[in-house]
Amino acid sequence: MVKTVNERVVEETLKQALKISRVAAKERGKIAKLIKTLSKKIAARLIESDYSLSLPSGKRKKAIEKYLKECQSEIAGELSEYREEFQETLSGLAVFASADAAQTINAIVKIELMPTAGISKAQAKTLASEGWIGGKTVGEMFSRLGDKVADKVKEFARKSYAEGKTVQQMTRELTGYKDRNGVPHPGIIEATRKTAEGIVRTSVLGISNAARMETYRDNASVIKGVQWVATLDLRTCVDCAMRDGAAWDWDGNPISAHNFLYEEPPLHVNCRCVYAPVLRSFKDLGFDDFDEMPESTRASMDGQVPESLKFSEWFESLDADEQTEILGKGRYELYRDGKITFGDLIDQNGRAMTLKELYETLDL
């Protein structure tokens, strides 16, 4: 069966998202290494500090406070240096994502359909520094990360002071260690690594999606709207999976059968969803002489929103354990027993309902 142009565009958009996810994986490795390096540096600062159990409590307290100020400066400096480098990466990624989106469409249609080939380097730089991802800029997310890391160290240091721990004990806990049974104990700020990796991954996918959207909007005469494309696997949340295939025009009105409000991905931290463009038909674009069009796209350039694998169909292909993992035990049991449908999982704002909210809607 011959695929329509819009079906092929969805496929190519997903391929591009896969390429970009590899960049995210590389950056996650960098930020994980940075967190580990920070652990060692703040441990080294403690060894070099004036803190000692031989000091009177007042002087020990002052030594701790001085140490914490130094740590805060160290943390802010390291994260700021990485953020600047990371934003340069995001800027380059935005240029790539935008240009690739336009080039892909032109290659599929086999004519120069997209007059605007992509955003400029200046636009990309602004997007990387000022673009909102879930209502926050990259700089704001890193600032909050720095506060979180500093708070972890502060809480640990003050608690260690109260418990009378030695410098040796504290540095061991800061960097992590294995106990006598070989059980590993992560360093104090290791818990922030997942947060840091989430920021990096979400930023990479969010900025690249925003760059594509800039190109789509600049070519609104050719593109009539966008379609939500989710990666359906066991890591996909219900909110994202239920949106798969939903499409909107540029005014946020549905152009496919759904009740979801228009929102731009990422929908949450680590969201992997993307928007694919929905191209207008040749007829909509004013091409009356179809003989001038490439043979491979004459009939397939129909402007229709491509049907995707619906979440319900994909879900039914999974076993009970996988279904439970996605919905959670309580929601799965309600679904299995026929007390709720997939439509019941979503509230009027297009959000997945909690188990408590579901029970409140049922007459049990």
mmCIF file of C-alpha atoms in Angstrom:
data_model
loop_
_atom_site.group_PDB
_atom_site.id
_atom_site.type_symbol
_atom_site.label_atom_id
_atom_site.label_comp_id
_atom_site.label_asym_id
_atom_site.label_seq_id
_atom_site.Cartn_x
_atom_site.Cartn_y
_atom_site.Cartn_z
ATOM 1 C CA MET A 1 0.000 0.000 0.000
ATOM 2 C CA VAL A 2 1.347 3.435 -0.956
ATOM 3 C CA LYS A 3 1.838 5.693 2.049
ATOM 4 C CA THR A 4 0.573 9.255 2.014
ATOM 5 C CA VAL A 5 2.987 12.151 2.261
ATOM 6 C CA ASN A 6 1.846 12.929 5.794
ATOM 7 C CA GLU A 7 2.406 9.315 6.865
ATOM 8 C CA ARG A 8 5.949 9.482 5.517
ATOM 9 C CA VAL A 9 6.504 12.840 7.246
ATOM 10 C CA VAL A 10 5.526 11.260 10.597
ATOM 11 C CA GLU A 11 8.007 8.423 10.024
ATOM 12 C CA GLU A 12 10.826 10.818 9.153
ATOM 13 C CA THR A 13 10.031 13.052 12.146
ATOM 14 C CA LEU A 14 10.379 10.043 14.448
ATOM 15 C CA LYS A 15 13.701 9.157 12.818
ATOM 16 C CA GLN A 16 14.952 12.684 13.433
ATOM 17 C CA ALA A 17 13.823 12.464 17.066
ATOM 18 C CA LEU A 18 15.865 9.262 17.405
ATOM 19 C CA LYS A 19 18.994 11.032 16.107
ATOM 20 C CA ILE A 20 18.444 13.849 18.588
ATOM 21 C CA SER A 21 17.909 11.417 21.459
ATOM 22 C CA ARG A 22 21.496 10.241 20.899
ATOM 23 C CA VAL A 23 22.674 13.788 21.573
ATOM 24 C CA ALA A 24 20.607 13.729 24.760
ATOM 25 C CA ALA A 25 22.269 10.466 25.822
ATOM 26 C CA LYS A 26 25.734 11.978 25.322
ATOM 27 C CA GLU A 27 24.826 15.058 27.369
ATOM 28 C CA ARG A 28 23.355 12.905 30.134
ATOM 29 C CA GLY A 29 26.716 11.190 30.384
ATOM 30 C CA LYS A 30 28.444 14.559 30.692
ATOM 31 C CA ILE A 31 26.175 15.839 33.457
ATOM 32 C CA ALA A 32 26.447 12.541 35.368
ATOM 33 C CA LYS A 33 30.245 12.864 35.257
ATOM 34 C CA LEU A 34 29.954 16.481 36.435
ATOM 35 C CA ILE A 35 27.898 15.462 39.483
ATOM 36 C CA LYS A 36 30.506 12.841 40.364
ATOM 37 C CA THR A 37 33.301 15.406 39.976
ATOM 38 C CA LEU A 38 31.414 17.864 42.179
ATOM 39 C CA SER A 39 31.168 15.221 44.922
ATOM 40 C CA LYS A 40 34.933 14.848 44.931
ATOM 41 C CA LYS A 41 35.531 18.599 44.874
ATOM 42 C CA ILE A 42 33.252 19.411 47.807
ATOM 43 C CA ALA A 43 34.790 16.505 49.728
ATOM 44 C CA ALA A 44 38.263 17.912 49.022
ATOM 45 C CA ARG A 45 37.127 21.342 50.243
ATOM 46 C CA LEU A 46 36.017 19.777 53.516
ATOM 47 C CA ILE A 47 39.447 18.206 54.040
ATOM 48 C CA GLU A 48 41.048 21.618 53.382
ATOM 49 C CA SER A 49 38.612 23.442 55.684
ATOM 50 C CA ASP A 50 39.179 24.524 59.282
ATOM 51 C CA TYR A 51 36.581 22.042 60.554
ATOM 52 C CA SER A 52 37.791 19.748 63.334
ATOM 53 C CA LEU A 53 36.120 17.990 66.277
ATOM 54 C CA SER A 54 38.898 19.356 68.493
ATOM 55 C CA LEU A 55 37.479 22.883 68.082
ATOM 56 C CA PRO A 56 34.868 24.370 70.442
ATOM 57 C CA SER A 57 31.321 24.029 69.080
ATOM 58 C CA GLY A 58 31.114 27.727 68.128
ATOM 59 C CA LYS A 59 34.240 27.616 66.026
ATOM 60 C CA ARG A 60 33.196 24.314 64.458
ATOM 61 C CA LYS A 61 29.898 25.870 63.465
ATOM 62 C CA LYS A 62 31.663 28.847 61.867
ATOM 63 C CA ALA A 63 33.967 26.471 60.014
ATOM 64 C CA ILE A 64 30.925 24.604 58.648
ATOM 65 C CA GLU A 65 29.230 27.822 57.519
ATOM 66 C CA LYS A 66 32.423 28.979 55.776
ATOM 67 C CA TYR A 67 32.721 25.575 54.109
ATOM 68 C CA LEU A 68 29.113 25.755 52.881
ATOM 69 C CA LYS A 69 29.673 29.172 51.289
ATOM 70 C CA GLU A 70 32.692 27.798 49.454
ATOM 71 C CA CYS A 71 30.666 24.778 48.323
ATOM 72 C CA GLN A 72 27.844 26.961 47.048
ATOM 73 C CA SER A 73 30.324 28.943 44.967
ATOM 74 C CA GLU A 74 31.926 25.744 43.667
ATOM 75 C CA ILE A 75 28.564 24.230 42.714
ATOM 76 C CA ALA A 76 27.316 27.390 41.003
ATOM 77 C CA GLY A 77 30.577 27.796 39.071
ATOM 78 C CA GLU A 78 30.718 24.208 37.801
ATOM 79 C CA LEU A 79 27.050 24.166 36.728
ATOM 80 C CA SER A 80 27.313 27.600 35.106
ATOM 81 C CA GLU A 81 30.313 26.512 33.041
ATOM 82 C CA TYR A 82 28.523 23.370 31.882
ATOM 83 C CA ARG A 83 25.272 25.282 31.175
ATOM 84 C CA GLU A 84 27.069 27.717 28.832
ATOM 85 C CA GLU A 85 28.596 24.830 26.896
ATOM 86 C CA PHE A 86 25.273 22.976 26.890
ATOM 87 C CA GLN A 87 23.378 25.975 25.531
ATOM 88 C CA GLU A 88 25.853 26.177 22.646
ATOM 89 C CA THR A 89 25.039 22.536 21.909
ATOM 90 C CA LEU A 90 21.313 23.290 22.089
ATOM 91 C CA SER A 91 21.748 26.223 19.705
ATOM 92 C CA GLY A 92 23.486 24.039 17.117
ATOM 93 C CA LEU A 93 20.884 21.338 17.627
ATOM 94 C CA ALA A 94 18.072 23.827 17.023
ATOM 95 C CA VAL A 95 19.600 24.868 13.687
ATOM 96 C CA PHE A 96 19.919 21.206 12.674
ATOM 97 C CA ALA A 97 16.389 20.208 13.747
ATOM 98 C CA SER A 98 14.819 23.173 11.992
ATOM 99 C CA ALA A 99 16.720 22.769 8.715
ATOM 100 C CA ASP A 100 16.301 18.999 8.695
ATOM 101 C CA ALA A 101 12.534 19.348 9.146
ATOM 102 C CA ALA A 102 12.280 21.569 6.056
ATOM 103 C CA GLN A 103 14.695 19.506 3.965
ATOM 104 C CA THR A 104 12.880 16.277 4.850
ATOM 105 C CA ILE A 105 9.529 17.597 3.660
ATOM 106 C CA ASN A 106 11.001 18.941 0.412
ATOM 107 C CA ALA A 107 12.717 15.591 -0.191
ATOM 108 C CA ILE A 108 9.492 13.644 0.359
ATOM 109 C CA VAL A 109 7.359 15.901 -1.843
ATOM 110 C CA LYS A 110 10.195 16.237 -4.426
ATOM 111 C CA ILE A 111 9.569 19.954 -4.957
ATOM 112 C CA GLU A 112 10.717 23.060 -3.075
ATOM 113 C CA LEU A 113 7.529 23.144 -1.007
ATOM 114 C CA MET A 114 9.002 24.701 2.149
ATOM 115 C CA PRO A 115 10.091 28.258 1.243
ATOM 116 C CA THR A 116 11.560 28.869 4.709
ATOM 117 C CA ALA A 117 14.420 26.396 5.090
ATOM 118 C CA GLY A 118 14.939 26.813 8.827
ATOM 119 C CA ILE A 119 15.708 29.234 11.624
ATOM 120 C CA SER A 120 18.865 31.372 11.728
ATOM 121 C CA LYS A 121 21.792 30.878 14.108
ATOM 122 C CA ALA A 122 20.703 34.011 15.976
ATOM 123 C CA GLN A 123 17.177 32.643 16.391
ATOM 124 C CA ALA A 124 18.571 29.328 17.568
ATOM 125 C CA LYS A 125 20.801 31.013 20.138
ATOM 126 C CA THR A 126 17.836 32.978 21.506
ATOM 127 C CA LEU A 127 15.720 29.834 21.606
ATOM 128 C CA ALA A 128 18.418 27.938 23.542
ATOM 129 C CA SER A 129 18.775 30.698 26.136
ATOM 130 C CA GLU A 130 15.263 32.136 26.366
ATOM 131 C CA GLY A 131 12.972 29.356 25.157
ATOM 132 C CA TRP A 132 10.507 27.947 27.684
ATOM 133 C CA ILE A 133 10.462 24.257 28.445
ATOM 134 C CA GLY A 134 7.576 23.502 30.755
ATOM 135 C CA GLY A 135 7.467 27.203 31.623
ATOM 136 C CA LYS A 136 11.181 27.466 32.503
ATOM 137 C CA THR A 137 14.306 28.441 30.590
ATOM 138 C CA VAL A 138 17.368 26.198 30.568
ATOM 139 C CA GLY A 139 19.147 28.734 32.786
ATOM 140 C CA GLU A 140 16.335 28.665 35.340
ATOM 141 C CA MET A 141 16.362 24.868 35.441
ATOM 142 C CA PHE A 142 20.109 24.799 36.083
ATOM 143 C CA SER A 143 19.752 27.488 38.737
ATOM 144 C CA ARG A 144 17.212 25.324 40.566
ATOM 145 C CA LEU A 145 19.476 22.313 40.155
ATOM 146 C CA GLY A 146 22.318 24.260 41.768
ATOM 147 C CA ASP A 147 20.058 25.188 44.680
ATOM 148 C CA LYS A 148 19.034 21.558 45.094
ATOM 149 C CA VAL A 149 22.637 20.331 45.155
ATOM 150 C CA ALA A 150 23.664 23.089 47.599
ATOM 151 C CA ASP A 151 20.708 22.269 49.867
ATOM 152 C CA LYS A 152 21.723 18.611 49.944
ATOM 153 C CA VAL A 153 25.238 19.536 51.036
ATOM 154 C CA LYS A 154 23.957 22.069 53.583
ATOM 155 C CA GLU A 155 21.543 19.599 55.166
ATOM 156 C CA PHE A 156 24.230 16.928 55.312
ATOM 157 C CA ALA A 157 26.942 19.196 56.757
ATOM 158 C CA ARG A 158 24.718 20.664 59.470
ATOM 159 C CA LYS A 159 23.398 17.241 60.438
ATOM 160 C CA SER A 160 26.954 15.864 60.559
ATOM 161 C CA TYR A 161 27.953 18.784 62.807
ATOM 162 C CA ALA A 162 25.087 17.983 65.188
ATOM 163 C CA GLU A 163 26.016 14.275 65.237
ATOM 164 C CA GLY A 164 29.698 15.011 65.818
ATOM 165 C CA LYS A 165 30.984 13.247 62.722
ATOM 166 C CA THR A 166 34.648 13.480 61.808
ATOM 167 C CA VAL A 167 35.984 14.928 58.552
ATOM 168 C CA GLN A 168 36.896 11.401 57.478
ATOM 169 C CA GLN A 169 33.353 10.144 58.047
ATOM 170 C CA MET A 170 31.864 13.112 56.217
ATOM 171 C CA THR A 171 34.126 12.890 53.153
ATOM 172 C CA ARG A 172 33.361 9.183 52.895
ATOM 173 C CA GLU A 173 29.636 9.896 52.808
ATOM 174 C CA LEU A 174 30.049 12.795 50.392
ATOM 175 C CA THR A 175 31.845 10.706 47.759
ATOM 176 C CA GLY A 176 30.078 7.394 48.412
ATOM 177 C CA TYR A 177 31.442 4.075 49.637
ATOM 178 C CA LYS A 178 30.840 0.341 49.987
ATOM 179 C CA ASP A 179 30.130 -1.119 53.408
ATOM 180 C CA ARG A 180 31.632 -4.301 54.830
ATOM 181 C CA ASN A 181 29.066 -6.410 52.986
ATOM 182 C CA GLY A 182 29.967 -4.820 49.676
ATOM 183 C CA VAL A 183 26.728 -2.834 49.486
ATOM 184 C CA PRO A 184 27.300 0.500 47.687
ATOM 185 C CA HIS A 185 26.186 3.733 49.362
ATOM 186 C CA PRO A 186 25.905 6.618 46.853
ATOM 187 C CA GLY A 187 27.420 10.001 47.631
ATOM 188 C CA ILE A 188 25.224 12.662 49.221
ATOM 189 C CA ILE A 189 24.563 14.592 46.001
ATOM 190 C CA GLU A 190 24.236 11.470 43.846
ATOM 191 C CA ALA A 191 20.468 11.736 44.353
ATOM 192 C CA THR A 192 20.500 14.902 42.231
ATOM 193 C CA ARG A 193 22.017 13.086 39.243
ATOM 194 C CA LYS A 194 18.656 11.887 37.945
ATOM 195 C CA THR A 195 17.276 15.410 38.227
ATOM 196 C CA ALA A 196 20.269 16.726 36.280
ATOM 197 C CA GLU A 197 19.934 14.060 33.591
ATOM 198 C CA GLY A 198 16.202 14.804 33.329
ATOM 199 C CA ILE A 199 16.927 18.512 32.776
ATOM 200 C CA VAL A 200 19.444 17.726 30.038
ATOM 201 C CA ARG A 201 17.267 15.213 28.210
ATOM 202 C CA THR A 202 14.124 17.334 28.444
ATOM 203 C CA SER A 203 16.016 20.417 27.255
ATOM 204 C CA VAL A 204 17.480 18.625 24.233
ATOM 205 C CA LEU A 205 14.129 17.242 23.115
ATOM 206 C CA GLY A 206 12.227 20.392 24.064
ATOM 207 C CA ILE A 207 14.479 22.873 22.240
ATOM 208 C CA SER A 208 14.717 20.696 19.128
ATOM 209 C CA ASN A 209 10.929 20.394 19.042
ATOM 210 C CA ALA A 210 10.568 24.163 19.531
ATOM 211 C CA ALA A 211 12.966 24.744 16.621
ATOM 212 C CA ARG A 212 10.912 22.492 14.362
ATOM 213 C CA MET A 213 7.749 24.319 15.444
ATOM 214 C CA GLU A 214 9.310 27.668 14.461
ATOM 215 C CA THR A 215 9.900 26.293 10.971
ATOM 216 C CA TYR A 216 6.400 24.822 10.770
ATOM 217 C CA ARG A 217 4.833 28.148 11.764
ATOM 218 C CA ASP A 218 7.005 30.044 9.280
ATOM 219 C CA ASN A 219 5.559 27.752 6.614
ATOM 220 C CA ALA A 220 1.924 27.915 7.722
ATOM 221 C CA SER A 221 0.880 28.484 4.123
ATOM 222 C CA VAL A 222 2.043 24.924 3.435
ATOM 223 C CA ILE A 223 1.443 23.299 6.839
ATOM 224 C CA LYS A 224 -2.086 23.375 8.228
ATOM 225 C CA GLY A 225 -1.271 22.084 11.710
ATOM 226 C CA VAL A 226 0.638 19.567 13.785
ATOM 227 C CA GLN A 227 0.098 16.022 15.010
ATOM 228 C CA TRP A 228 1.189 14.568 18.351
ATOM 229 C CA VAL A 229 3.488 11.577 17.892
ATOM 230 C CA ALA A 230 4.274 9.440 20.946
ATOM 231 C CA THR A 231 6.815 6.653 21.276
ATOM 232 C CA LEU A 232 4.652 3.748 22.379
ATOM 233 C CA ASP A 233 6.648 1.563 24.737
ATOM 234 C CA LEU A 234 6.638 0.684 28.433
ATOM 235 C CA ARG A 235 8.240 4.024 29.334
ATOM 236 C CA THR A 236 5.421 6.024 27.749
ATOM 237 C CA CYS A 237 3.052 7.617 30.265
ATOM 238 C CA VAL A 238 -0.731 7.464 29.828
ATOM 239 C CA ASP A 239 -0.961 11.235 29.231
ATOM 240 C CA CYS A 240 1.379 11.037 26.238
ATOM 241 C CA ALA A 241 0.137 7.729 24.845
ATOM 242 C CA MET A 242 -3.501 8.814 24.778
ATOM 243 C CA ARG A 243 -2.528 11.900 22.726
ATOM 244 C CA ASP A 244 -0.846 9.851 20.014
ATOM 245 C CA GLY A 245 -2.370 10.860 16.675
ATOM 246 C CA ALA A 246 -4.173 13.952 17.998
ATOM 247 C CA ALA A 247 -3.808 16.929 15.645
ATOM 248 C CA TRP A 248 -4.563 20.658 15.823
ATOM 249 C CA ASP A 249 -4.583 23.606 13.447
ATOM 250 C CA TRP A 250 -2.623 26.800 14.154
ATOM 251 C CA ASP A 251 -5.481 28.189 16.244
ATOM 252 C CA GLY A 252 -5.389 25.160 18.547
ATOM 253 C CA ASN A 253 -8.564 23.613 17.112
ATOM 254 C CA PRO A 254 -8.674 19.813 16.679
ATOM 255 C CA ILE A 255 -8.308 18.547 13.122
ATOM 256 C CA SER A 256 -8.636 14.911 14.195
ATOM 257 C CA ALA A 257 -11.137 13.208 16.507
ATOM 258 C CA HIS A 258 -10.072 13.992 20.088
ATOM 259 C CA ASN A 259 -10.857 16.212 23.086
ATOM 260 C CA PHE A 260 -7.312 17.184 24.101
ATOM 261 C CA LEU A 261 -6.248 20.769 24.597
ATOM 262 C CA TYR A 262 -3.347 21.990 22.482
ATOM 263 C CA GLU A 263 -0.035 21.775 24.380
ATOM 264 C CA GLU A 264 3.508 21.637 23.107
ATOM 265 C CA PRO A 265 5.831 18.829 24.174
ATOM 266 C CA PRO A 266 7.591 18.127 26.411
ATOM 267 C CA LEU A 267 4.541 17.397 28.514
ATOM 268 C CA HIS A 268 6.735 16.403 31.472
ATOM 269 C CA VAL A 269 10.361 15.718 32.391
ATOM 270 C CA ASN A 270 11.894 13.119 30.044
ATOM 271 C CA CYS A 271 8.940 13.406 27.642
ATOM 272 C CA ARG A 272 9.916 11.906 24.266
ATOM 273 C CA CYS A 273 6.899 13.053 22.252
ATOM 274 C CA VAL A 274 7.248 15.224 19.149
ATOM 275 C CA TYR A 275 5.029 17.198 16.822
ATOM 276 C CA ALA A 276 4.955 16.199 13.165
ATOM 277 C CA PRO A 277 3.617 18.666 10.597
ATOM 278 C CA VAL A 278 0.346 18.011 8.775
ATOM 279 C CA LEU A 279 0.794 19.241 5.206
ATOM 280 C CA ARG A 280 -2.012 20.761 3.199
ATOM 281 C CA SER A 281 -3.180 18.960 0.054
ATOM 282 C CA PHE A 282 -2.006 19.996 -3.400
ATOM 283 C CA LYS A 283 -5.540 21.216 -4.027
ATOM 284 C CA ASP A 284 -5.412 23.415 -0.891
ATOM 285 C CA LEU A 285 -2.116 24.829 -2.116
ATOM 286 C CA GLY A 286 -3.660 25.851 -5.433
ATOM 287 C CA PHE A 287 -1.959 23.290 -7.669
ATOM 288 C CA ASP A 288 -4.617 22.571 -10.287
ATOM 289 C CA ASP A 289 -2.372 20.926 -12.853
ATOM 290 C CA PHE A 290 -1.393 17.706 -11.104
ATOM 291 C CA ASP A 291 0.561 16.523 -14.141
ATOM 292 C CA GLU A 292 3.289 18.966 -13.113
ATOM 293 C CA MET A 293 3.624 17.291 -9.725
ATOM 294 C CA PRO A 294 5.974 14.357 -9.061
ATOM 295 C CA GLU A 295 4.116 11.119 -9.804
ATOM 296 C CA SER A 296 4.961 9.660 -6.382
ATOM 297 C CA THR A 297 3.170 12.489 -4.544
ATOM 298 C CA ARG A 298 0.213 13.360 -6.782
ATOM 299 C CA ALA A 299 -2.337 11.150 -5.035
ATOM 300 C CA SER A 300 -0.559 10.929 -1.702
ATOM 301 C CA MET A 301 -0.428 14.687 -1.049
ATOM 302 C CA ASP A 302 -4.002 14.617 0.253
ATOM 303 C CA GLY A 303 -3.794 16.776 3.388
ATOM 304 C CA GLN A 304 -5.238 14.004 5.556
ATOM 305 C CA VAL A 305 -4.071 13.476 9.138
ATOM 306 C CA PRO A 306 -2.428 10.028 9.111
ATOM 307 C CA GLU A 307 -3.929 7.409 11.365
ATOM 308 C CA SER A 308 -1.493 6.175 13.984
ATOM 309 C CA LEU A 309 -1.471 3.040 16.082
ATOM 310 C CA LYS A 310 -4.017 3.896 18.733
ATOM 311 C CA PHE A 311 -2.981 3.490 22.356
ATOM 312 C CA SER A 312 -5.834 1.064 23.034
ATOM 313 C CA GLU A 313 -4.729 -1.253 20.204
ATOM 314 C CA TRP A 314 -1.106 -1.176 21.309
ATOM 315 C CA PHE A 315 -2.107 -1.674 24.953
ATOM 316 C CA GLU A 316 -4.161 -4.775 24.127
ATOM 317 C CA SER A 317 -1.089 -6.338 22.505
ATOM 318 C CA LEU A 318 0.754 -6.332 25.855
ATOM 319 C CA ASP A 319 0.630 -8.952 28.598
ATOM 320 C CA ALA A 320 -1.014 -8.344 31.990
ATOM 321 C CA ASP A 321 2.229 -7.430 33.762
ATOM 322 C CA GLU A 322 3.111 -4.841 31.113
ATOM 323 C CA GLN A 323 -0.413 -3.410 31.204
ATOM 324 C CA THR A 324 -0.199 -3.113 34.998
ATOM 325 C CA GLU A 325 3.183 -1.371 34.714
ATOM 326 C CA ILE A 326 1.673 1.281 32.445
ATOM 327 C CA LEU A 327 -1.631 1.931 34.223
ATOM 328 C CA GLY A 328 -0.697 1.052 37.785
ATOM 329 C CA LYS A 329 -2.353 -1.789 39.704
ATOM 330 C CA GLY A 330 -5.489 0.090 40.766
ATOM 331 C CA ARG A 331 -6.325 1.580 37.364
ATOM 332 C CA TYR A 332 -5.451 -1.675 35.601
ATOM 333 C CA GLU A 333 -7.849 -3.658 37.808
ATOM 334 C CA LEU A 334 -10.667 -1.201 37.094
ATOM 335 C CA TYR A 335 -9.955 -1.459 33.361
ATOM 336 C CA ARG A 336 -9.646 -5.268 33.443
ATOM 337 C CA ASP A 337 -12.954 -5.615 35.293
ATOM 338 C CA GLY A 338 -14.712 -3.415 32.742
ATOM 339 C CA LYS A 339 -15.459 -0.611 35.220
ATOM 340 C CA ILE A 340 -13.592 2.010 33.198
ATOM 341 C CA THR A 341 -12.680 2.524 29.545
ATOM 342 C CA PHE A 342 -9.644 4.295 28.102
ATOM 343 C CA GLY A 343 -11.806 7.371 27.700
ATOM 344 C CA ASP A 344 -12.429 7.346 31.458
ATOM 345 C CA LEU A 345 -8.687 7.586 32.158
ATOM 346 C CA ILE A 346 -8.588 11.188 30.963
ATOM 347 C CA ASP A 347 -10.309 14.181 32.563
ATOM 348 C CA GLN A 348 -11.911 17.104 30.708
ATOM 349 C CA ASN A 349 -8.550 18.870 30.470
ATOM 350 C CA GLY A 350 -6.946 15.885 28.755
ATOM 351 C CA ARG A 351 -4.961 14.759 31.816
ATOM 352 C CA ALA A 352 -4.701 11.242 33.195
ATOM 353 C CA MET A 353 -6.925 10.921 36.245
ATOM 354 C CA THR A 354 -5.550 9.626 39.538
ATOM 355 C CA LEU A 355 -6.936 6.445 41.050
ATOM 356 C CA LYS A 356 -8.759 8.508 43.683
ATOM 357 C CA GLU A 357 -10.343 10.703 40.992
ATOM 358 C CA LEU A 358 -11.435 7.621 39.065
ATOM 359 C CA TYR A 359 -13.112 6.093 42.109
ATOM 360 C CA GLU A 360 -14.974 9.368 42.716
ATOM 361 C CA THR A 361 -16.556 9.068 39.262
ATOM 362 C CA LEU A 362 -17.724 5.481 39.800
ATOM 363 C CA ASP A 363 -20.771 4.181 41.620
ATOM 364 C CA LEU A 364 -19.064 1.331 43.459
#
